[in-house]
Amino acid sequence: MTKVRILSYRLRALDSLRGIGRVMDRSTCGDQKGAVISMTKVNLNINGATHSIDVPDTGMPLLWAIRDYAGLTGTKYGCGVEICGACTVWIDGSPEKSCDTSVSEGVGRAITTIEGLSATTAGAKLQQAFVDHQVPQCGYCQSGMLMAATRLVQSGSVPSDAQIDSAIGNICVCGTYPRVKAAIKAASGGTTPIPTTTTTRPTTTTTTRPTTTTTKPPKPTTTTTTKPPKPTTTTTTKPPRPTTTTTRPRKPVTTTTIKIKGDD
């Protein structure tokens, strides 16, 4: 199965593979969505039990058959390109990425998921060690991490940090790698101390502030001075000025007598 086909399933997984009997398959149905196609019955041996399921295509990723058709949702979908390891299962006892394994590749083989891990001695030990060492935070990657790490516990020897790094490529975005290593070593028979969380509350020191009493001086008494009333202003009416009439004498009329000769 090519990478292109795997990525094609990844893109249309949510809307094409959750409806049993109805898928969107443009390779066979053109652009028609929800076209009804024939189903293929396959038998998968998962956790020691046979699951008879109908799938639209035996080339679909085994991850979808385990989650959507067998109903075992402990195996997680992460990247879809076999990098993060969240989808790790065992196929014939070997860790495999189920997002890059087709359904047809799982037929006739023994598949073990996280739901069946506790049935193995090494798996039960490692699960308890994860609890004791408080490994999970969000927990999303832990199913794949446990499936990959149990192989180291089954080896019977305590692995070194380098061996753990080489054997486990699973990604944990929470960064729990130091505790994962401690849990693996403890489950393998090592003497890794279990982390204890001790919370010591700081002693609260109560500081009593000195009380300072300041007596303010009394405010000075305000003396109210009554101003004397303003003197009454007396208005004096001046007598009117006498009217003086001056009659100028008229100028005397000058009579000029012109004598004409010959009149004498």
XYZ file of C-alpha atoms in Angstrom:
264
model
C 0.000 0.000 0.000
C 1.488 3.288 -1.102
C 1.876 6.419 0.998
C -0.500 8.261 -1.324
C -3.255 5.794 -0.574
C -2.633 6.005 3.166
C -2.770 9.814 3.090
C -5.955 9.647 1.011
C -7.578 7.570 3.747
C -6.307 9.969 6.364
C -7.969 12.958 4.685
C -11.366 11.343 4.246
C -11.389 9.112 7.306
C -13.831 11.152 9.358
C -16.524 11.592 6.733
C -16.108 8.420 4.685
C -15.260 5.577 7.010
C -17.539 6.222 9.981
C -20.737 5.510 8.072
C -20.921 1.742 7.638
C -21.904 0.906 4.066
C -21.658 4.496 2.815
C -18.331 6.071 1.836
C -17.031 8.792 -0.362
C -14.748 7.055 -2.831
C -13.907 9.264 -5.773
C -11.744 6.571 -7.352
C -14.843 4.441 -8.019
C -17.779 6.855 -7.708
C -16.508 10.059 -9.288
C -17.570 13.120 -7.338
C -20.709 11.573 -5.885
C -20.654 11.740 -2.100
C -22.293 9.047 -0.033
C -22.389 6.520 -2.860
C -23.357 3.028 -1.711
C -20.696 0.459 -2.488
C -20.299 -3.194 -1.700
C -18.762 -4.260 1.600
C -16.162 -6.932 2.171
C -16.351 -9.203 5.201
C -13.037 -9.903 6.929
C -12.122 -11.739 10.116
C -9.548 -10.124 12.385
C -8.018 -11.843 15.415
C -7.768 -9.027 17.958
C -6.735 -9.719 21.566
C -7.455 -13.448 21.129
C -11.013 -12.906 19.861
C -12.267 -13.094 16.288
C -13.957 -9.941 15.008
C -16.004 -10.446 11.854
C -16.426 -7.007 10.316
C -17.593 -5.526 7.022
C -15.220 -3.002 5.510
C -15.604 -0.910 2.356
C -12.044 -1.637 1.249
C -9.462 -4.089 2.537
C -6.829 -1.501 1.684
C -8.067 0.868 4.382
C -5.753 1.391 7.390
C -6.002 -1.244 10.089
C -6.365 1.597 12.638
C -9.840 2.474 11.355
C -10.956 -1.147 11.380
C -9.819 -1.502 15.009
C -11.433 1.742 16.196
C -14.533 2.186 14.032
C -15.531 -1.381 13.220
C -14.184 -3.464 16.107
C -14.967 -0.667 18.586
C -11.587 -0.780 20.369
C -10.765 2.904 20.767
C -7.724 2.640 23.038
C -5.479 2.773 19.976
C -5.142 6.433 19.017
C -4.864 8.311 15.766
C -2.025 10.818 15.784
C -0.170 11.774 12.627
C -1.354 9.199 10.056
C 2.153 8.824 8.596
C 3.671 6.393 11.166
C 5.795 9.018 12.934
C 4.219 9.696 16.346
C 3.549 6.069 17.382
C 0.166 6.723 19.015
C -1.394 3.991 16.832
C 1.096 1.245 17.783
C -0.296 -2.299 18.119
C 1.279 -5.718 18.116
C 1.024 -7.889 15.025
C 2.279 -11.396 15.766
C 4.052 -9.991 18.834
C 5.912 -7.215 16.997
C 5.071 -3.490 17.421
C 3.593 -2.060 14.222
C 2.047 1.287 13.271
C -1.590 0.509 12.474
C -2.108 3.771 10.538
C 0.258 2.449 7.842
C -0.877 -1.181 7.903
C -3.795 -2.221 5.718
C -6.683 -4.400 6.843
C -5.617 -7.099 4.402
C -2.189 -7.238 6.085
C -3.859 -7.953 9.424
C -6.040 -10.837 8.243
C -4.881 -14.190 9.612
C -2.454 -12.646 12.095
C -2.606 -12.112 15.865
C -3.295 -8.470 16.664
C -2.900 -7.118 20.203
C -4.125 -3.665 21.209
C -3.796 -1.741 24.452
C -7.055 -3.358 25.658
C -5.344 -6.764 25.628
C -1.939 -5.710 26.969
C -2.772 -6.376 30.618
C -3.280 -10.070 29.768
C 0.497 -10.375 29.355
C 2.816 -10.465 32.376
C 5.199 -7.861 31.011
C 2.335 -5.587 29.947
C 0.686 -5.705 33.384
C 4.004 -4.894 35.087
C 4.676 -1.950 32.821
C 1.168 -0.544 33.210
C 1.534 -0.626 36.986
C 4.981 0.985 36.740
C 3.484 3.793 34.654
C 0.943 4.372 37.409
C 3.539 4.206 40.196
C 5.874 6.654 38.453
C 3.027 8.976 37.481
C 4.030 8.876 33.842
C 0.901 10.074 31.993
C -0.014 13.716 31.784
C -2.530 14.206 28.976
C -2.253 10.443 28.328
C -2.976 10.559 24.606
C 0.304 8.919 23.561
C 0.443 6.432 26.419
C -1.322 3.505 24.725
C 1.189 3.492 21.877
C 4.042 4.138 24.302
C 3.073 1.113 26.415
C 2.753 -1.150 23.371
C 6.230 -0.198 22.170
C 7.902 -0.286 25.599
C 6.562 -3.698 26.666
C 8.913 -5.366 24.191
C 11.855 -4.038 26.220
C 10.389 -5.403 29.451
C 9.919 -8.803 27.833
C 13.663 -8.975 27.105
C 14.307 -9.810 30.770
C 17.134 -7.325 31.288
C 17.157 -3.774 32.516
C 17.698 -1.568 29.456
C 19.935 1.478 29.458
C 18.782 4.935 28.461
C 20.468 4.501 25.071
C 18.659 1.199 24.466
C 15.315 2.787 25.381
C 15.959 5.722 23.051
C 16.854 3.341 20.229
C 13.848 1.047 20.713
C 11.137 3.664 21.289
C 10.547 6.443 18.801
C 7.130 7.436 20.121
C 6.482 11.151 20.512
C 5.189 12.593 23.775
C 4.365 16.275 23.466
C 4.100 16.529 27.267
C 7.774 15.554 27.593
C 7.359 12.630 30.017
C 10.437 10.786 28.671
C 12.416 10.727 31.972
C 9.500 9.079 33.788
C 8.883 6.700 30.886
C 12.474 5.499 31.179
C 12.196 5.156 34.940
C 8.997 3.094 34.595
C 10.514 0.804 31.966
C 13.561 0.149 34.153
C 11.389 -0.507 37.201
C 9.178 -2.968 35.296
C 12.305 -4.702 33.994
C 13.564 -5.334 37.534
C 15.632 -2.234 38.064
C 15.708 -0.223 41.281
C 14.431 3.093 40.085
C 13.018 5.146 42.950
C 9.407 6.125 42.641
C 9.082 9.909 42.638
C 7.300 11.252 45.651
C 5.579 14.552 45.657
C 5.967 16.328 48.968
C 4.466 19.714 49.264
C 5.798 21.769 52.133
C 3.815 24.829 52.789
C 5.927 27.795 53.834
C 5.515 29.042 57.371
C 3.567 32.227 57.447
C 5.221 34.889 59.603
C 2.843 37.394 61.036
C 4.443 40.792 61.434
C 2.716 43.142 63.834
C 3.159 46.675 62.805
C 3.710 49.124 65.669
C 0.742 51.319 66.326
C 1.648 54.964 66.134
C -0.829 57.358 67.709
C -0.405 60.907 66.521
C -2.330 63.578 68.413
C -3.088 66.431 66.154
C -3.027 69.887 67.797
C -6.435 71.486 68.184
C -7.448 73.778 65.464
C -7.141 77.484 66.492
C -10.360 79.167 67.486
C -11.656 81.382 64.762
C -12.492 84.879 66.064
C -15.229 86.538 64.169
C -14.694 90.309 63.974
C -17.778 92.335 63.289
C -16.947 95.221 61.077
C -18.634 98.547 62.014
C -21.403 99.564 59.704
C -20.452 101.826 56.926
C -21.471 105.503 57.597
C -24.617 106.650 55.939
C -23.869 108.713 52.923
C -25.774 112.033 52.966
C -26.632 113.359 49.606
C -26.543 117.208 49.510
C -28.574 118.826 46.823
C -26.831 121.930 45.570
C -29.083 124.986 44.808
C -29.435 125.729 41.200
C -27.132 128.288 39.799
C -28.795 131.703 39.228
C -29.518 132.388 35.677
C -27.771 135.635 34.550
C -29.231 137.402 31.578
C -26.924 139.968 30.033
C -28.452 142.373 27.567
C -25.869 143.830 25.313
C -26.548 147.425 24.204
C -27.331 147.896 20.649
C -24.785 149.674 18.550
C -25.844 153.239 17.636
C -27.112 153.666 14.135
C -24.791 155.899 12.148
C -26.495 158.190 9.661
C -24.425 159.436 6.816
C -25.656 162.544 5.026
C -24.458 163.002 1.524
C -24.750 166.486 0.215
C -25.254 166.968 -3.436
C -23.937 170.149 -4.982
C -26.418 172.373 -6.609
C -28.993 171.843 -4.094
C -27.993 174.954 -2.103
